[in-house]
Amino acid sequence: SQQGEEDPQALSIQEGENATMNCSYKTSINNLQWYRQNSGRGLVHLILIRSNEREKHSGRLRVTLDTSKKSSSLLITASRAADTASYFCATDGTGANSKLTFGKGITLSVRP
Amino acid sequence: KAGVTQTPRYLIKTRGQQVTLSCSPISGHRSVSWYQQTPGQGLQFLFEYFSETQRNKGNFPGRFSGRQFSNSRSEMNVSTLELGDSALYLCASSLLTIDYEQYFGPGTRLTVT
């Protein structure tokens, strides 16, 4: 079963607006990662935040992590039509031989 | 550096047949993971190989198997195909260091009729 659960499942915004996506998880993690997938293609890594970090930026992306609430959010500022894609959070657990566990994803549509 | 490649990109099989999918990781990456992606179940982990050894396995029946070769290339095999096996099969490679990220291939779209 998926460790991460994203919210909302779908999001539709106008170009230029900000998009905020949330992810909740259940167990202790080493890090949390966000990936993007364009329709029917492979996933692309966007950003990684470690369990001892609270906020990280990369270009128009801002990710926060609250380990006490077991939640993360991804903010895309000044969205573009090219940001239209599915976004997944993935958690890397703390156990030996841990693996990345992905959520079901959020579908973001950016209207031009 | 060349990215992760998967072959074939598209495949149509009939129920009961078997299929083998191939994945070539990024040069230097020794970890290869396989995922099944369907609209209903999302992205589900199949297995992970590191240095020719299975390091992790998901909750899939024994019909799903994999292996990794000494050059880190990996194959997965599905025997006795069922309609429900229709999916996008994604392969990802990584360095498997602390805070590793995965690099995904474009996937193989398998349709079982």
Coordinates of C-alpha atoms in Angstrom, one line a residue:
Chain A
S1 CA 0.0 0.0 0.0
Q2 CA 1.1 3.6 -0.6
Q3 CA 2.9 5.3 2.2
G4 CA 2.2 8.8 0.9
E5 CA -1.1 10.3 0.1
E6 CA -1.4 13.4 -1.9
D7 CA -4.1 16.0 -1.6
P8 CA -6.0 17.2 -3.6
Q9 CA -6.3 14.5 -6.2
A10 CA -6.7 17.1 -8.9
L11 CA -6.0 20.8 -9.2
S12 CA -6.9 23.2 -11.9
I13 CA -5.5 26.7 -11.9
Q14 CA -4.9 29.6 -14.3
E15 CA -1.4 30.3 -15.6
G16 CA 0.5 32.6 -13.3
E17 CA -1.2 31.4 -10.2
N18 CA 0.5 29.4 -7.5
A19 CA -0.2 25.7 -7.0
T20 CA 0.0 24.0 -3.6
M21 CA 0.0 20.3 -3.3
N22 CA 0.1 18.3 0.0
C23 CA 1.4 14.9 1.0
S24 CA 0.8 13.0 4.2
Y25 CA 2.7 9.9 5.2
K26 CA 2.5 7.3 8.0
T27 CA 5.9 6.2 9.2
S28 CA 9.3 7.7 10.0
I29 CA 11.3 8.8 7.0
N30 CA 14.8 9.6 5.9
N31 CA 13.7 12.0 3.3
L32 CA 10.7 12.9 1.1
Q33 CA 10.9 13.5 -2.6
W34 CA 8.6 15.0 -5.2
Y35 CA 8.4 13.8 -8.8
R36 CA 6.6 15.0 -11.9
Q37 CA 5.1 12.8 -14.6
N38 CA 4.0 14.1 -17.9
S39 CA 1.2 12.1 -19.5
G40 CA 2.1 8.4 -19.9
R41 CA 5.8 9.0 -19.5
G42 CA 8.5 8.3 -16.9
L43 CA 8.8 10.3 -13.6
V44 CA 11.2 13.1 -13.2
H45 CA 12.8 14.0 -9.9
L46 CA 12.0 17.5 -8.7
I47 CA 13.2 18.0 -5.2
L48 CA 14.3 16.1 -2.1
I49 CA 14.0 17.3 1.5
R50 CA 15.7 15.5 4.4
S51 CA 13.9 14.6 7.6
N52 CA 15.9 17.2 9.5
E53 CA 15.0 20.0 7.0
R54 CA 11.9 22.1 7.2
E55 CA 12.0 24.0 3.9
K56 CA 13.8 23.8 0.6
H57 CA 13.7 25.8 -2.6
S58 CA 14.6 25.0 -6.2
G59 CA 13.7 27.6 -8.8
R60 CA 9.9 28.1 -8.7
L61 CA 9.5 25.1 -6.3
R62 CA 9.2 25.4 -2.6
V63 CA 8.8 22.3 -0.5
T64 CA 8.1 22.1 3.3
L65 CA 8.2 19.2 5.6
D66 CA 6.6 18.9 9.0
T67 CA 7.7 15.6 10.6
S68 CA 5.5 16.1 13.6
K69 CA 2.5 16.1 11.4
K70 CA 4.0 13.7 8.9
S71 CA 3.2 16.0 6.1
S72 CA 4.8 17.9 3.2
S73 CA 3.7 20.5 0.8
L74 CA 4.9 21.4 -2.7
L75 CA 4.4 25.0 -3.9
I76 CA 4.9 25.9 -7.5
T77 CA 4.9 29.6 -8.0
A78 CA 3.9 31.5 -11.1
S79 CA 2.7 28.4 -12.8
R80 CA 3.0 27.8 -16.5
A81 CA 1.0 25.6 -18.9
A82 CA 4.1 23.4 -19.1
D83 CA 3.7 22.6 -15.4
T84 CA 0.6 20.5 -16.4
A85 CA 1.4 17.0 -15.2
S86 CA 0.9 14.6 -12.4
Y87 CA 2.9 15.1 -9.2
F88 CA 3.9 12.4 -6.8
C89 CA 5.4 12.5 -3.4
A90 CA 7.7 9.6 -2.4
T91 CA 9.0 8.7 1.0
D92 CA 12.3 6.9 1.8
G93 CA 11.8 5.0 5.1
T94 CA 14.3 4.6 7.9
G95 CA 14.5 0.8 7.9
A96 CA 17.3 -1.3 6.5
N97 CA 16.8 -2.0 2.8
S98 CA 14.1 0.7 2.7
K99 CA 12.6 1.6 -0.6
L100 CA 10.9 4.7 -2.1
T101 CA 7.2 4.5 -1.7
F102 CA 5.0 6.6 -3.9
G103 CA 1.6 8.2 -3.4
K104 CA -1.1 8.0 -6.0
G105 CA -0.4 11.5 -7.4
I106 CA -2.0 14.8 -8.0
T107 CA -3.1 15.9 -11.4
L108 CA -2.3 19.5 -12.0
S109 CA -3.9 21.4 -15.0
V110 CA -2.6 24.9 -15.7
R111 CA -4.9 26.7 -18.0
P112 CA -3.2 29.2 -20.4
Chain B
K1 CA 25.2 10.5 -19.9
A2 CA 22.5 8.5 -21.5
G3 CA 19.3 8.1 -19.5
V4 CA 17.5 5.0 -18.5
T5 CA 16.3 3.1 -21.5
Q6 CA 13.5 0.5 -21.6
T7 CA 12.6 -1.8 -24.4
P8 CA 10.2 -2.4 -25.9
R9 CA 8.1 0.8 -25.5
Y10 CA 4.9 -0.8 -26.4
L11 CA 3.7 -4.4 -26.3
I12 CA 0.5 -6.3 -27.0
K13 CA 0.1 -9.8 -25.6
T14 CA -2.8 -12.2 -25.1
R15 CA -3.8 -13.8 -21.9
G16 CA -1.7 -16.8 -20.9
Q17 CA 1.4 -15.6 -22.7
Q18 CA 4.5 -14.4 -21.0
V19 CA 6.5 -11.3 -21.5
T20 CA 10.0 -10.0 -20.8
L21 CA 10.8 -6.3 -20.4
S22 CA 14.3 -4.9 -20.4
C23 CA 15.8 -1.9 -18.7
S24 CA 19.3 -0.4 -19.1
P25 CA 20.2 1.9 -16.2
I26 CA 22.3 5.0 -16.3
S27 CA 26.0 4.2 -16.5
G28 CA 27.4 3.7 -13.0
H29 CA 24.0 3.0 -11.4
R30 CA 23.9 -0.4 -9.8
S31 CA 20.4 -0.2 -8.4
V32 CA 17.4 -0.9 -10.6
S33 CA 13.8 -0.8 -9.4
W34 CA 10.6 -1.8 -11.2
Y35 CA 7.1 -0.3 -10.8
Q36 CA 3.7 -1.1 -12.2
Q37 CA 1.5 1.9 -12.9
T38 CA -2.2 1.6 -13.5
P39 CA -5.0 4.2 -13.2
G40 CA -6.7 2.4 -10.4
Q41 CA -3.7 1.4 -8.2
G42 CA -1.3 4.1 -9.0
L43 CA 2.5 3.4 -8.9
Q44 CA 3.2 0.1 -7.2
F45 CA 6.6 -1.2 -6.4
L46 CA 7.5 -4.6 -7.9
F47 CA 11.1 -5.2 -6.9
E48 CA 14.6 -3.7 -6.7
Y49 CA 17.9 -5.2 -7.7
F50 CA 21.4 -4.1 -6.6
S51 CA 24.5 -5.8 -7.8
E52 CA 22.6 -8.7 -9.2
T53 CA 20.8 -9.4 -5.9
Q54 CA 17.1 -8.7 -5.2
R55 CA 17.2 -6.1 -2.4
N56 CA 13.5 -5.5 -2.0
K57 CA 10.2 -7.0 -3.2
G58 CA 6.7 -5.7 -3.4
N59 CA 3.4 -7.6 -3.0
F60 CA 3.0 -9.1 -6.4
P61 CA 2.4 -12.8 -7.2
G62 CA 5.2 -15.1 -8.2
R63 CA 4.2 -14.6 -11.9
F64 CA 6.3 -11.5 -11.7
S65 CA 10.0 -12.0 -11.6
G66 CA 13.1 -10.2 -12.4
R67 CA 16.9 -10.4 -12.6
Q68 CA 19.9 -8.2 -13.0
F69 CA 23.0 -8.9 -14.9
S70 CA 26.6 -8.1 -14.1
N71 CA 26.4 -4.9 -16.3
S72 CA 23.4 -3.7 -14.1
R73 CA 20.9 -4.2 -16.9
S74 CA 17.7 -5.7 -15.7
E75 CA 14.9 -7.7 -17.0
M76 CA 11.5 -8.4 -15.6
N77 CA 9.3 -11.3 -16.7
V78 CA 5.6 -11.8 -16.3
S79 CA 4.3 -15.3 -16.9
T80 CA 0.7 -16.4 -17.6
L81 CA -0.5 -12.9 -18.4
E82 CA -3.8 -11.7 -17.1
L83 CA -5.9 -8.8 -18.3
G84 CA -5.2 -7.0 -15.1
D85 CA -1.5 -7.0 -16.0
S86 CA -2.1 -4.3 -18.6
A87 CA -0.2 -1.3 -17.3
L88 CA 2.8 1.0 -17.8
Y89 CA 5.9 -0.7 -16.4
L90 CA 8.5 1.7 -15.2
C91 CA 12.1 1.1 -14.5
A92 CA 14.2 3.4 -12.4
S93 CA 17.9 3.4 -11.6
S94 CA 19.8 5.0 -8.8
L95 CA 23.2 5.2 -7.1
L96 CA 21.6 4.0 -3.9
T97 CA 23.5 6.4 -1.7
I98 CA 22.0 8.2 1.3
D99 CA 19.3 10.6 0.0
Y100 CA 19.3 8.9 -3.4
E101 CA 16.9 10.0 -6.2
Q102 CA 15.6 7.7 -8.8
Y103 CA 15.9 8.2 -12.5
F104 CA 13.1 6.8 -14.5
G105 CA 12.9 5.4 -18.0
P106 CA 10.0 6.2 -20.3
G107 CA 8.2 2.9 -19.5
T108 CA 6.9 0.0 -21.4
R109 CA 3.2 0.1 -22.1
L110 CA 1.9 -3.5 -21.9
T111 CA -1.6 -4.3 -23.2
V112 CA -3.0 -7.8 -22.5
T113 CA -6.0 -8.8 -24.6

